[in-house]
Amino acid sequence: MTEKKASPFNDLIFNVIVPSVVLMKLSGDEYLGSVGALVVALAFPVVLGGYELIKYKKFNFISLLGFISVLLTGGIGLLQLDPKWLAVKEALIPGLIGVGVFASTFTKYPVVSKMLFNDTVLNLPLINEKLNEFGRKGDFERRLLTSNYLFAGTFAFSSAMNYVLAKMIVTSPSGTQAFNEELGRLTLVSYPAIAIPSMLMMMGIFFYMWRQIRQMTQLETAEILKAEQ
């Protein structure tokens, strides 16, 4: 049975579009006010995260960091801290993930290996048999480590871009209508400027590893993929 997963469309709507619109359009005193708009905007990703946790019964490290990020954003706005802390926060979350991915390179279970080279999708017994048969096991392990470094690099890119965009866009004092509007613009801009390039880089890494499997094992796609039970 196919495992149900959260909808990327819902993530885009409730984590990006709706919060951005609320912050940019409803932060005036005639609407929700700066504090009310910030609370309402941040409620959407929190509620979505809680709903998906209950529905899919999954909660991982990435989800936890996302939840912490929302709380930190709210804290910066509600406590009216210097907006420079928003830039630090924006860089910190992907930076921590990148450090975790990089550190996994020195363990038995690199993140890329767990994500890509696993028995839920691939026919690992046959792949390993062919790698050993052609004497390419060591070469393949080195390719996996290279891919893990590249994967960590995507988070380094995201961290740096988050910091730069936050410093450029959010310049008004926190707790003000202008701060909320800039935060909304930052949320909107971050998706095409950071999320999409990062996703494309990750897809490139996975395609690279797929080609390595094909070339080193001389297996066809149907043989590499695990047959449906």
C-alpha positions as a LaTeX table, in Angstrom:
\begin{tabular}{lrrr}
\hline
Residue & $x$ (\AA) & $y$ (\AA) & $z$ (\AA) \\
\hline
Met1 & 0.00 & 0.00 & 0.00 \\
Thr2 & 1.33 & 3.44 & $-0.95$ \\
Glu3 & 2.19 & 5.59 & 2.07 \\
Lys4 & 0.22 & 8.80 & 2.31 \\
Lys5 & 2.28 & 11.97 & 2.48 \\
Ala6 & 1.64 & 15.63 & 3.17 \\
Ser7 & 0.69 & 17.70 & 0.12 \\
Pro8 & 3.36 & 20.11 & $-1.21$ \\
Phe9 & 0.48 & 22.28 & $-2.47$ \\
Asn10 & $-0.85$ & 22.63 & 1.08 \\
Asp11 & 2.65 & 23.51 & 2.28 \\
Leu12 & 2.90 & 26.28 & $-0.31$ \\
Ile13 & $-0.55$ & 27.68 & 0.49 \\
Phe14 & $-0.44$ & 27.57 & 4.30 \\
Asn15 & 3.29 & 28.08 & 4.90 \\
Val16 & 4.02 & 30.72 & 2.25 \\
Ile17 & 1.09 & 32.35 & 0.47 \\
Val18 & $-1.50$ & 32.80 & 3.22 \\
Pro19 & 0.95 & 34.02 & 5.92 \\
Ser20 & 2.51 & 36.45 & 3.42 \\
Val21 & $-0.87$ & 37.90 & 2.42 \\
Val22 & $-1.92$ & 38.29 & 6.06 \\
Leu23 & 1.33 & 40.05 & 6.99 \\
Met24 & 1.36 & 42.37 & 3.98 \\
Lys25 & $-2.35$ & 43.22 & 3.77 \\
Leu26 & $-3.79$ & 42.90 & 7.29 \\
Ser27 & $-1.11$ & 44.42 & 9.53 \\
Gly28 & $-2.66$ & 47.90 & 9.52 \\
Asp29 & $-4.47$ & 49.18 & 12.62 \\
Glu30 & $-7.74$ & 49.15 & 10.66 \\
Tyr31 & $-7.43$ & 45.37 & 10.27 \\
Leu32 & $-5.62$ & 43.01 & 12.64 \\
Gly33 & $-2.82$ & 45.32 & 13.74 \\
Ser34 & 0.85 & 44.40 & 13.70 \\
Val35 & 0.68 & 41.97 & 16.63 \\
Gly36 & $-2.62$ & 40.35 & 15.58 \\
Ala37 & $-1.49$ & 39.88 & 11.99 \\
Leu38 & 1.80 & 38.32 & 13.10 \\
Val39 & 0.01 & 35.88 & 15.42 \\
Val40 & $-2.56$ & 34.93 & 12.76 \\
Ala41 & 0.08 & 34.53 & 10.03 \\
Leu42 & 2.27 & 32.28 & 12.15 \\
Ala43 & $-0.76$ & 30.26 & 13.28 \\
Phe44 & $-1.23$ & 28.83 & 9.78 \\
Pro45 & 2.07 & 26.86 & 9.59 \\
Val46 & 1.69 & 25.81 & 13.23 \\
Val47 & $-1.85$ & 24.51 & 12.70 \\
Leu48 & $-0.87$ & 22.79 & 9.44 \\
Gly49 & 2.08 & 21.14 & 11.14 \\
Gly50 & $-0.10$ & 19.92 & 14.00 \\
Tyr51 & $-2.76$ & 18.63 & 11.60 \\
Glu52 & $-0.23$ & 16.70 & 9.52 \\
Leu53 & 1.36 & 15.28 & 12.68 \\
Ile54 & $-2.01$ & 13.93 & 13.79 \\
Lys55 & $-3.04$ & 12.73 & 10.33 \\
Tyr56 & 0.20 & 11.14 & 9.17 \\
Lys57 & 1.52 & 10.30 & 12.66 \\
Lys58 & 5.02 & 11.42 & 11.73 \\
Phe59 & 7.27 & 14.00 & 13.34 \\
Asn60 & 10.91 & 14.31 & 12.31 \\
Phe61 & 13.90 & 16.52 & 13.00 \\
Ile62 & 13.17 & 18.77 & 10.01 \\
Ser63 & 9.60 & 19.33 & 11.17 \\
Leu64 & 10.85 & 20.16 & 14.64 \\
Leu65 & 13.26 & 22.77 & 13.29 \\
Gly66 & 10.49 & 24.28 & 11.19 \\
Phe67 & 8.26 & 24.57 & 14.24 \\
Ile68 & 11.09 & 26.18 & 16.23 \\
Ser69 & 11.69 & 28.61 & 13.34 \\
Val70 & 8.05 & 29.76 & 13.48 \\
Leu71 & 8.24 & 30.25 & 17.24 \\
Leu72 & 11.47 & 32.24 & 16.94 \\
Thr73 & 9.96 & 34.48 & 14.27 \\
Gly74 & 6.98 & 35.14 & 16.50 \\
Gly75 & 9.23 & 35.82 & 19.46 \\
Ile76 & 11.34 & 38.33 & 17.53 \\
Gly77 & 8.22 & 40.20 & 16.40 \\
Leu78 & 6.28 & 40.09 & 19.66 \\
Leu79 & 9.28 & 40.96 & 21.84 \\
Gln80 & 10.27 & 43.69 & 19.36 \\
Leu81 & 13.87 & 42.54 & 19.12 \\
Asp82 & 16.38 & 44.02 & 16.68 \\
Pro83 & 15.52 & 42.77 & 13.16 \\
Lys84 & 19.11 & 41.60 & 12.77 \\
Trp85 & 18.07 & 38.60 & 14.87 \\
Leu86 & 15.58 & 37.63 & 12.19 \\
Ala87 & 18.44 & 37.38 & 9.67 \\
Val88 & 20.40 & 35.26 & 12.15 \\
Lys89 & 17.37 & 33.01 & 12.69 \\
Glu90 & 16.75 & 32.66 & 8.95 \\
Ala91 & 20.34 & 31.50 & 8.45 \\
Leu92 & 20.45 & 29.33 & 11.57 \\
Ile93 & 17.78 & 26.76 & 10.72 \\
Pro94 & 19.10 & 25.56 & 7.31 \\
Gly95 & 22.60 & 25.98 & 8.69 \\
Leu96 & 21.89 & 23.49 & 11.49 \\
Ile97 & 20.41 & 21.03 & 9.00 \\
Gly98 & 23.48 & 21.40 & 6.78 \\
Val99 & 25.80 & 20.74 & 9.73 \\
Gly100 & 23.80 & 17.63 & 10.55 \\
Val101 & 24.00 & 16.38 & 6.96 \\
Phe102 & 27.75 & 17.09 & 6.83 \\
Ala103 & 28.36 & 15.36 & 10.18 \\
Ser104 & 26.48 & 12.28 & 8.97 \\
Thr105 & 29.26 & 11.81 & 6.39 \\
Phe106 & 31.49 & 10.60 & 9.22 \\
Thr107 & 28.99 & 7.99 & 10.42 \\
Lys108 & 27.86 & 4.67 & 8.98 \\
Tyr109 & 24.66 & 6.27 & 7.73 \\
Pro110 & 25.14 & 9.41 & 5.57 \\
Val111 & 21.85 & 11.22 & 5.01 \\
Val112 & 21.96 & 10.79 & 1.24 \\
Ser113 & 22.47 & 7.06 & 1.69 \\
Lys114 & 19.40 & 6.84 & 3.92 \\
Met115 & 17.31 & 8.98 & 1.56 \\
Leu116 & 18.31 & 7.43 & $-1.75$ \\
Phe117 & 20.03 & 4.10 & $-1.21$ \\
Asn118 & 17.33 & 2.33 & 0.79 \\
Asp119 & 15.33 & $-0.87$ & 0.39 \\
Thr120 & 11.93 & 0.82 & 0.23 \\
Val121 & 12.59 & 1.94 & $-3.35$ \\
Leu122 & 15.66 & 0.11 & $-4.62$ \\
Asn123 & 16.47 & $-3.57$ & $-5.08$ \\
Leu124 & 19.46 & $-3.38$ & $-2.76$ \\
Pro125 & 20.43 & $-7.08$ & $-2.77$ \\
Leu126 & 20.77 & $-7.08$ & $-6.57$ \\
Ile127 & 22.52 & $-3.69$ & $-6.66$ \\
Asn128 & 25.06 & $-4.73$ & $-4.02$ \\
Glu129 & 25.56 & $-8.05$ & $-5.80$ \\
Lys130 & 26.41 & $-6.26$ & $-9.04$ \\
Leu131 & 28.65 & $-3.69$ & $-7.34$ \\
Asn132 & 30.64 & $-6.49$ & $-5.74$ \\
Glu133 & 30.68 & $-8.50$ & $-8.98$ \\
Phe134 & 32.21 & $-5.59$ & $-10.94$ \\
Gly135 & 34.47 & $-4.50$ & $-8.07$ \\
Arg136 & 32.80 & $-1.07$ & $-7.84$ \\
Lys137 & 31.58 & $-1.12$ & $-4.23$ \\
Gly138 & 34.35 & 1.17 & $-3.01$ \\
Asp139 & 33.85 & 3.59 & $-5.91$ \\
Phe140 & 30.13 & 3.72 & $-5.22$ \\
Glu141 & 30.64 & 4.45 & $-1.52$ \\
Arg142 & 32.92 & 7.36 & $-2.45$ \\
Arg143 & 30.24 & 8.72 & $-4.80$ \\
Leu144 & 27.74 & 8.54 & $-1.96$ \\
Leu145 & 30.04 & 10.56 & 0.29 \\
Thr146 & 30.54 & 13.15 & $-2.46$ \\
Ser147 & 26.78 & 13.41 & $-2.86$ \\
Asn148 & 26.39 & 13.88 & 0.88 \\
Tyr149 & 28.87 & 16.79 & 0.80 \\
Leu150 & 26.94 & 18.33 & $-2.09$ \\
Phe151 & 23.66 & 17.82 & $-0.22$ \\
Ala152 & 25.09 & 19.64 & 2.80 \\
Gly153 & 26.18 & 22.38 & 0.39 \\
Thr154 & 22.57 & 23.00 & $-0.65$ \\
Phe155 & 21.75 & 23.88 & 2.94 \\
Ala156 & 24.81 & 26.12 & 3.15 \\
Phe157 & 23.48 & 27.94 & 0.07 \\
Ser158 & 20.05 & 28.23 & 1.66 \\
Ser159 & 21.53 & 29.54 & 4.92 \\
Ala160 & 23.60 & 32.21 & 3.18 \\
Met161 & 20.74 & 33.31 & 0.91 \\
Asn162 & 18.30 & 33.44 & 3.83 \\
Tyr163 & 20.64 & 35.75 & 5.71 \\
Val164 & 21.27 & 38.05 & 2.75 \\
Leu165 & 17.59 & 38.34 & 1.81 \\
Ala166 & 16.52 & 38.94 & 5.40 \\
Lys167 & 19.11 & 41.71 & 5.81 \\
Met168 & 18.05 & 43.31 & 2.53 \\
Ile169 & 14.27 & 43.09 & 2.93 \\
Val170 & 13.50 & 43.29 & 6.65 \\
Thr171 & 14.92 & 46.60 & 7.89 \\
Ser172 & 12.07 & 48.10 & 9.92 \\
Pro173 & 11.78 & 47.78 & 13.72 \\
Ser174 & 10.07 & 44.56 & 14.78 \\
Gly175 & 6.56 & 44.83 & 16.14 \\
Thr176 & 5.55 & 47.43 & 13.52 \\
Gln177 & 3.30 & 47.22 & 10.49 \\
Ala178 & 6.28 & 47.84 & 8.21 \\
Phe179 & 8.15 & 44.92 & 9.84 \\
Asn180 & 5.21 & 42.59 & 9.18 \\
Glu181 & 4.90 & 43.69 & 5.57 \\
Glu182 & 8.62 & 43.17 & 4.99 \\
Leu183 & 8.42 & 39.76 & 6.69 \\
Gly184 & 5.58 & 38.85 & 4.32 \\
Arg185 & 7.65 & 39.90 & 1.30 \\
Leu186 & 10.60 & 37.92 & 2.62 \\
Thr187 & 8.42 & 34.81 & 2.89 \\
Leu188 & 7.21 & 35.22 & $-0.69$ \\
Val189 & 10.63 & 36.02 & $-2.16$ \\
Ser190 & 12.36 & 33.19 & $-0.31$ \\
Tyr191 & 10.36 & 30.52 & $-2.12$ \\
Pro192 & 11.46 & 31.27 & $-5.72$ \\
Ala193 & 14.87 & 32.64 & $-4.71$ \\
Ile194 & 15.90 & 29.88 & $-2.30$ \\
Ala195 & 13.51 & 26.93 & $-2.11$ \\
Ile196 & 13.26 & 26.28 & $-5.86$ \\
Pro197 & 17.04 & 26.51 & $-6.57$ \\
Ser198 & 17.73 & 24.29 & $-3.56$ \\
Met199 & 15.18 & 21.75 & $-4.80$ \\
Leu200 & 16.75 & 21.76 & $-8.27$ \\
Met201 & 20.19 & 21.19 & $-6.77$ \\
Met202 & 18.87 & 18.27 & $-4.73$ \\
Met203 & 17.23 & 16.78 & $-7.82$ \\
Gly204 & 20.58 & 17.10 & $-9.60$ \\
Ile205 & 22.30 & 15.20 & $-6.79$ \\
Phe206 & 19.75 & 12.39 & $-6.91$ \\
Phe207 & 20.03 & 12.18 & $-10.72$ \\
Tyr208 & 23.83 & 11.99 & $-10.38$ \\
Met209 & 23.56 & 9.06 & $-7.96$ \\
Trp210 & 21.00 & 7.34 & $-10.17$ \\
Arg211 & 23.42 & 7.50 & $-13.09$ \\
Gln212 & 26.18 & 6.10 & $-10.88$ \\
Ile213 & 24.01 & 3.13 & $-9.99$ \\
Arg214 & 23.16 & 2.52 & $-13.64$ \\
Gln215 & 26.78 & 2.80 & $-14.81$ \\
Met216 & 28.39 & 0.79 & $-12.02$ \\
Thr217 & 25.90 & $-2.06$ & $-11.93$ \\
Gln218 & 24.91 & $-2.15$ & $-15.64$ \\
Leu219 & 21.34 & $-2.78$ & $-14.49$ \\
Glu220 & 18.22 & $-1.49$ & $-16.19$ \\
Thr221 & 15.72 & 0.75 & $-14.43$ \\
Ala222 & 13.22 & $-2.06$ & $-13.88$ \\
Glu223 & 15.95 & $-4.13$ & $-12.22$ \\
Ile224 & 17.15 & $-1.29$ & $-9.97$ \\
Leu225 & 13.72 & $-0.41$ & $-8.64$ \\
Lys226 & 12.17 & $-2.64$ & $-6.03$ \\
Ala227 & 9.24 & $-4.59$ & $-7.43$ \\
Glu228 & 5.81 & $-3.84$ & $-5.96$ \\
Gln229 & 4.65 & $-6.48$ & $-3.55$ \\
\hline
\end{tabular}
